[in-house]
Amino acid sequence: MDIILNVLNQTLVFTVPLLVVALGGMFSERSGVVNIALEGIMIGGAFVGVYFIYLMQSANTTMNPQLLLILALIVAGIFGALLSLLHAFAAINLKADQTISGTAINMLAPGLGLFLAKLIFNGNSSVPFSNTFRIHEIPVLSQIPILGPILFKGAYITTYLGIVILILSVIFLNKTKAGLRLRACGENPQAADAAGVSVYKYRYMGFIIWFSRWYRWTYLYHPNFNCI
């Protein structure tokens, strides 16, 4: 039984980042833009997030590990939003082939990440850091039969944030004016434009939400960032 609970716990740890990635991809697709730059975004997010953590830990900061993790998510999200503007500009304004621009990111990010890692760490392709972010257990809740060991032992704070983001995303897309306009831009951009909705603006918004979420979360897959 313990083995099964441990497997389910580990499954949850890796499922939540994928869930958030899927939600980010959903925003991009709903706005009417296809994006295949998944692998490139994952590697880029891994490098930025882990390298920020490495810098903070190298400075011997006494910052709370959970706060450091949240700051790393924010920094990675900002970087992802900036990078998304390049892809969005090519796909939306220049009408470039979205598959080609996505493929370009998939080729650029691994090579650039590997180059920077080896340049900074003297030929080593890994970014070393101490993973102190896992919550050993949550008092009381961890004692709940079955659910306790799965949800409240050995989890990251991002696990719970991911569940909250799922709920907020459903509400945003289906219950808010901005979410309905975003969907309209993907389903019928001509009608949305005729109604006075800025299709470009909402497609950019879909891109930025997508990329910033991806970068914030996917570096959790790389306890030691390694491009190889």
Short mmCIF file of C-alpha atoms in Angstrom, two decimals:
data_model
loop_
_atom_site.label_atom_id
_atom_site.label_comp_id
_atom_site.label_asym_id
_atom_site.label_seq_id
_atom_site.Cartn_x
_atom_site.Cartn_y
_atom_site.Cartn_z
CA MET A 1 0.00 0.00 0.00
CA ASP A 2 2.83 2.38 0.82
CA ILE A 3 4.34 1.80 -2.61
CA ILE A 4 1.06 2.65 -4.32
CA LEU A 5 0.62 5.83 -2.27
CA ASN A 6 4.19 6.87 -3.05
CA VAL A 7 3.65 6.32 -6.77
CA LEU A 8 0.47 8.41 -6.68
CA ASN A 9 2.28 11.14 -4.75
CA GLN A 10 5.07 11.29 -7.32
CA THR A 11 2.53 11.21 -10.13
CA LEU A 12 0.85 14.29 -8.68
CA VAL A 13 4.17 16.13 -8.43
CA PHE A 14 4.78 15.73 -12.16
CA THR A 15 1.15 16.01 -13.24
CA VAL A 16 0.57 19.52 -11.91
CA PRO A 17 3.29 21.19 -14.06
CA LEU A 18 1.87 19.37 -17.09
CA LEU A 19 -1.59 20.55 -16.10
CA VAL A 20 -0.49 24.17 -15.97
CA VAL A 21 1.35 23.75 -19.27
CA ALA A 22 -1.83 22.38 -20.83
CA LEU A 23 -3.79 25.34 -19.49
CA GLY A 24 -1.28 27.77 -20.94
CA GLY A 25 -1.45 25.97 -24.29
CA MET A 26 -5.22 26.16 -24.10
CA PHE A 27 -5.11 29.96 -23.84
CA SER A 28 -2.86 30.14 -26.89
CA GLU A 29 -5.06 27.78 -28.90
CA ARG A 30 -8.26 29.49 -27.79
CA SER A 31 -6.93 32.80 -29.06
CA GLY A 32 -6.46 31.22 -32.49
CA VAL A 33 -2.71 30.64 -32.58
CA VAL A 34 -1.14 27.19 -32.85
CA ASN A 35 2.01 26.68 -30.81
CA ILE A 36 4.38 23.74 -30.98
CA ALA A 37 7.31 25.29 -29.10
CA LEU A 38 6.74 23.07 -26.09
CA GLU A 39 10.17 21.51 -25.76
CA GLY A 40 11.98 24.78 -26.28
CA ILE A 41 9.86 26.54 -23.69
CA MET A 42 10.41 23.73 -21.19
CA ILE A 43 14.18 23.89 -21.50
CA GLY A 44 14.26 27.68 -21.44
CA GLY A 45 12.06 27.81 -18.37
CA ALA A 46 14.17 25.16 -16.67
CA PHE A 47 17.35 27.12 -17.23
CA VAL A 48 16.03 30.52 -16.13
CA GLY A 49 14.29 29.24 -13.00
CA VAL A 50 17.06 26.98 -11.80
CA TYR A 51 19.79 29.50 -12.55
CA PHE A 52 17.98 32.14 -10.48
CA ILE A 53 17.78 29.70 -7.59
CA TYR A 54 21.48 28.90 -8.00
CA LEU A 55 22.39 32.60 -7.80
CA MET A 56 20.31 33.14 -4.68
CA GLN A 57 21.68 30.07 -2.93
CA SER A 58 25.24 30.98 -3.92
CA ALA A 59 24.76 34.31 -2.18
CA ASN A 60 24.11 32.36 1.05
CA THR A 61 20.75 34.04 1.47
CA THR A 62 18.65 33.00 4.45
CA MET A 63 15.44 33.44 2.53
CA ASN A 64 12.62 31.01 3.21
CA PRO A 65 12.77 28.22 0.59
CA GLN A 66 9.09 28.60 -0.32
CA LEU A 67 9.52 32.33 -0.85
CA LEU A 68 12.60 31.68 -2.98
CA LEU A 69 10.60 29.22 -5.09
CA ILE A 70 7.83 31.77 -5.63
CA LEU A 71 10.35 34.46 -6.60
CA ALA A 72 11.93 32.05 -9.07
CA LEU A 73 8.50 31.43 -10.59
CA ILE A 74 7.96 35.16 -10.99
CA VAL A 75 11.37 35.75 -12.57
CA ALA A 76 10.89 32.85 -14.96
CA GLY A 77 7.39 34.11 -15.78
CA ILE A 78 8.69 37.57 -16.68
CA PHE A 79 11.36 36.05 -18.90
CA GLY A 80 8.76 33.85 -20.55
CA ALA A 81 6.45 36.80 -21.19
CA LEU A 82 9.29 38.72 -22.85
CA LEU A 83 10.26 35.76 -25.02
CA SER A 84 6.63 35.24 -25.97
CA LEU A 85 6.56 38.67 -27.57
CA LEU A 86 9.06 37.50 -30.21
CA HIS A 87 7.00 34.46 -31.10
CA ALA A 88 3.74 36.42 -30.98
CA PHE A 89 5.12 39.18 -33.20
CA ALA A 90 6.19 36.66 -35.82
CA ALA A 91 2.95 34.68 -35.71
CA ILE A 92 0.44 37.51 -35.28
CA ASN A 93 1.86 40.67 -36.84
CA LEU A 94 4.11 39.19 -39.51
CA LYS A 95 1.71 36.31 -40.30
CA ALA A 96 4.64 33.91 -40.23
CA ASP A 97 4.10 30.17 -40.28
CA GLN A 98 3.43 29.30 -36.65
CA THR A 99 5.00 25.88 -37.06
CA ILE A 100 8.24 27.38 -38.33
CA SER A 101 8.49 29.96 -35.55
CA GLY A 102 7.72 27.30 -32.96
CA THR A 103 10.35 25.00 -34.43
CA ALA A 104 12.86 27.83 -34.30
CA ILE A 105 12.32 28.20 -30.55
CA ASN A 106 12.61 24.44 -30.11
CA MET A 107 16.01 24.56 -31.82
CA LEU A 108 17.22 27.78 -30.19
CA ALA A 109 16.39 27.12 -26.53
CA PRO A 110 18.26 23.81 -26.06
CA GLY A 111 21.36 25.06 -27.84
CA LEU A 112 21.39 28.38 -26.02
CA GLY A 113 20.72 26.76 -22.67
CA LEU A 114 23.49 24.22 -23.14
CA PHE A 115 25.91 26.90 -24.33
CA LEU A 116 25.22 29.20 -21.38
CA ALA A 117 25.37 26.38 -18.84
CA LYS A 118 28.75 25.17 -20.12
CA LEU A 119 30.02 28.74 -20.39
CA ILE A 120 29.04 29.63 -16.82
CA PHE A 121 29.91 26.34 -15.14
CA ASN A 122 33.21 25.54 -16.86
CA GLY A 123 32.00 22.89 -19.28
CA ASN A 124 29.42 21.37 -16.94
CA SER A 125 25.97 21.23 -18.58
CA SER A 126 24.14 21.08 -15.23
CA VAL A 127 23.11 23.96 -12.99
CA PRO A 128 23.76 22.85 -9.41
CA PHE A 129 21.39 23.85 -6.64
CA SER A 130 19.95 22.48 -3.42
CA ASN A 131 16.34 21.33 -3.67
CA THR A 132 14.93 22.49 -0.34
CA PHE A 133 11.48 23.33 -1.63
CA ARG A 134 9.66 20.11 -0.91
CA ILE A 135 7.26 20.24 2.03
CA HIS A 136 7.90 17.19 4.17
CA GLU A 137 4.36 17.06 5.50
CA ILE A 138 1.48 19.32 6.46
CA PRO A 139 0.38 18.80 10.09
CA VAL A 140 -3.03 17.20 10.61
CA LEU A 141 -3.86 17.03 6.90
CA SER A 142 -1.04 14.56 6.26
CA GLN A 143 -2.70 12.14 8.70
CA ILE A 144 -5.85 11.79 6.57
CA PRO A 145 -6.08 8.17 5.36
CA ILE A 146 -5.06 7.67 1.71
CA LEU A 147 -5.43 11.34 0.70
CA GLY A 148 -2.96 12.55 3.33
CA PRO A 149 0.12 10.73 1.98
CA ILE A 150 -0.82 11.60 -1.60
CA LEU A 151 -1.64 15.30 -1.29
CA PHE A 152 0.02 16.51 1.89
CA LYS A 153 3.35 14.69 2.15
CA GLY A 154 6.44 15.42 0.06
CA ALA A 155 4.61 17.98 -2.06
CA TYR A 156 5.58 21.36 -3.48
CA ILE A 157 3.63 24.53 -2.81
CA THR A 158 3.20 24.77 -6.57
CA THR A 159 1.03 21.65 -6.44
CA TYR A 160 -1.67 23.57 -4.61
CA LEU A 161 -1.15 26.70 -6.69
CA GLY A 162 -1.64 24.59 -9.82
CA ILE A 163 -5.02 23.36 -8.63
CA VAL A 164 -6.06 26.94 -7.87
CA ILE A 165 -4.92 28.04 -11.34
CA LEU A 166 -7.03 25.30 -12.91
CA ILE A 167 -10.14 26.57 -11.16
CA LEU A 168 -9.40 30.21 -11.99
CA SER A 169 -8.74 29.35 -15.64
CA VAL A 170 -12.13 27.67 -16.01
CA ILE A 171 -13.83 30.68 -14.44
CA PHE A 172 -11.86 33.13 -16.58
CA LEU A 173 -12.63 31.43 -19.90
CA ASN A 174 -16.28 30.73 -19.26
CA LYS A 175 -17.51 33.39 -16.86
CA THR A 176 -15.64 36.62 -17.68
CA LYS A 177 -15.98 39.07 -20.55
CA ALA A 178 -12.26 38.92 -21.33
CA GLY A 179 -12.35 35.11 -21.47
CA LEU A 180 -15.32 35.06 -23.82
CA ARG A 181 -13.63 37.61 -26.07
CA LEU A 182 -10.47 35.52 -26.10
CA ARG A 183 -12.45 32.50 -27.24
CA ALA A 184 -14.24 34.56 -29.88
CA CYS A 185 -10.90 35.69 -31.34
CA GLY A 186 -9.99 32.05 -31.89
CA GLU A 187 -13.35 30.73 -33.04
CA ASN A 188 -14.43 33.61 -35.29
CA PRO A 189 -11.89 36.45 -35.48
CA GLN A 190 -13.84 38.27 -38.22
CA ALA A 191 -16.96 38.45 -36.07
CA ALA A 192 -14.94 39.51 -33.05
CA ASP A 193 -13.27 42.27 -35.07
CA ALA A 194 -16.63 43.44 -36.40
CA ALA A 195 -17.88 43.68 -32.80
CA GLY A 196 -15.01 45.99 -31.93
CA VAL A 197 -12.78 43.46 -30.20
CA SER A 198 -9.06 43.84 -30.82
CA VAL A 199 -8.09 40.40 -32.11
CA TYR A 200 -4.39 41.24 -32.01
CA LYS A 201 -4.59 42.36 -28.37
CA TYR A 202 -6.34 39.23 -27.19
CA ARG A 203 -4.03 36.94 -29.15
CA TYR A 204 -1.06 38.65 -27.56
CA MET A 205 -2.73 38.20 -24.19
CA GLY A 206 -3.21 34.49 -24.90
CA PHE A 207 0.46 34.17 -25.84
CA ILE A 208 1.75 36.00 -22.78
CA ILE A 209 -0.45 34.01 -20.38
CA TRP A 210 0.68 30.78 -22.07
CA PHE A 211 4.40 31.47 -22.07
CA SER A 212 4.63 33.01 -18.62
CA ARG A 213 2.84 30.01 -17.11
CA TRP A 214 5.01 27.55 -18.96
CA TYR A 215 8.23 29.17 -17.86
CA ARG A 216 7.09 29.46 -14.29
CA TRP A 217 6.28 25.82 -13.87
CA THR A 218 8.24 23.53 -16.14
CA TYR A 219 11.62 24.08 -14.53
CA LEU A 220 10.33 21.94 -11.66
CA TYR A 221 11.01 19.00 -13.96
CA HIS A 222 14.74 19.69 -13.80
CA PRO A 223 16.15 19.30 -10.26
CA ASN A 224 19.53 19.61 -11.95
CA PHE A 225 19.11 21.49 -15.22
CA ASN A 226 20.74 19.44 -17.95
CA CYS A 227 20.34 19.98 -21.66
CA ILE A 228 21.76 16.59 -22.56
#
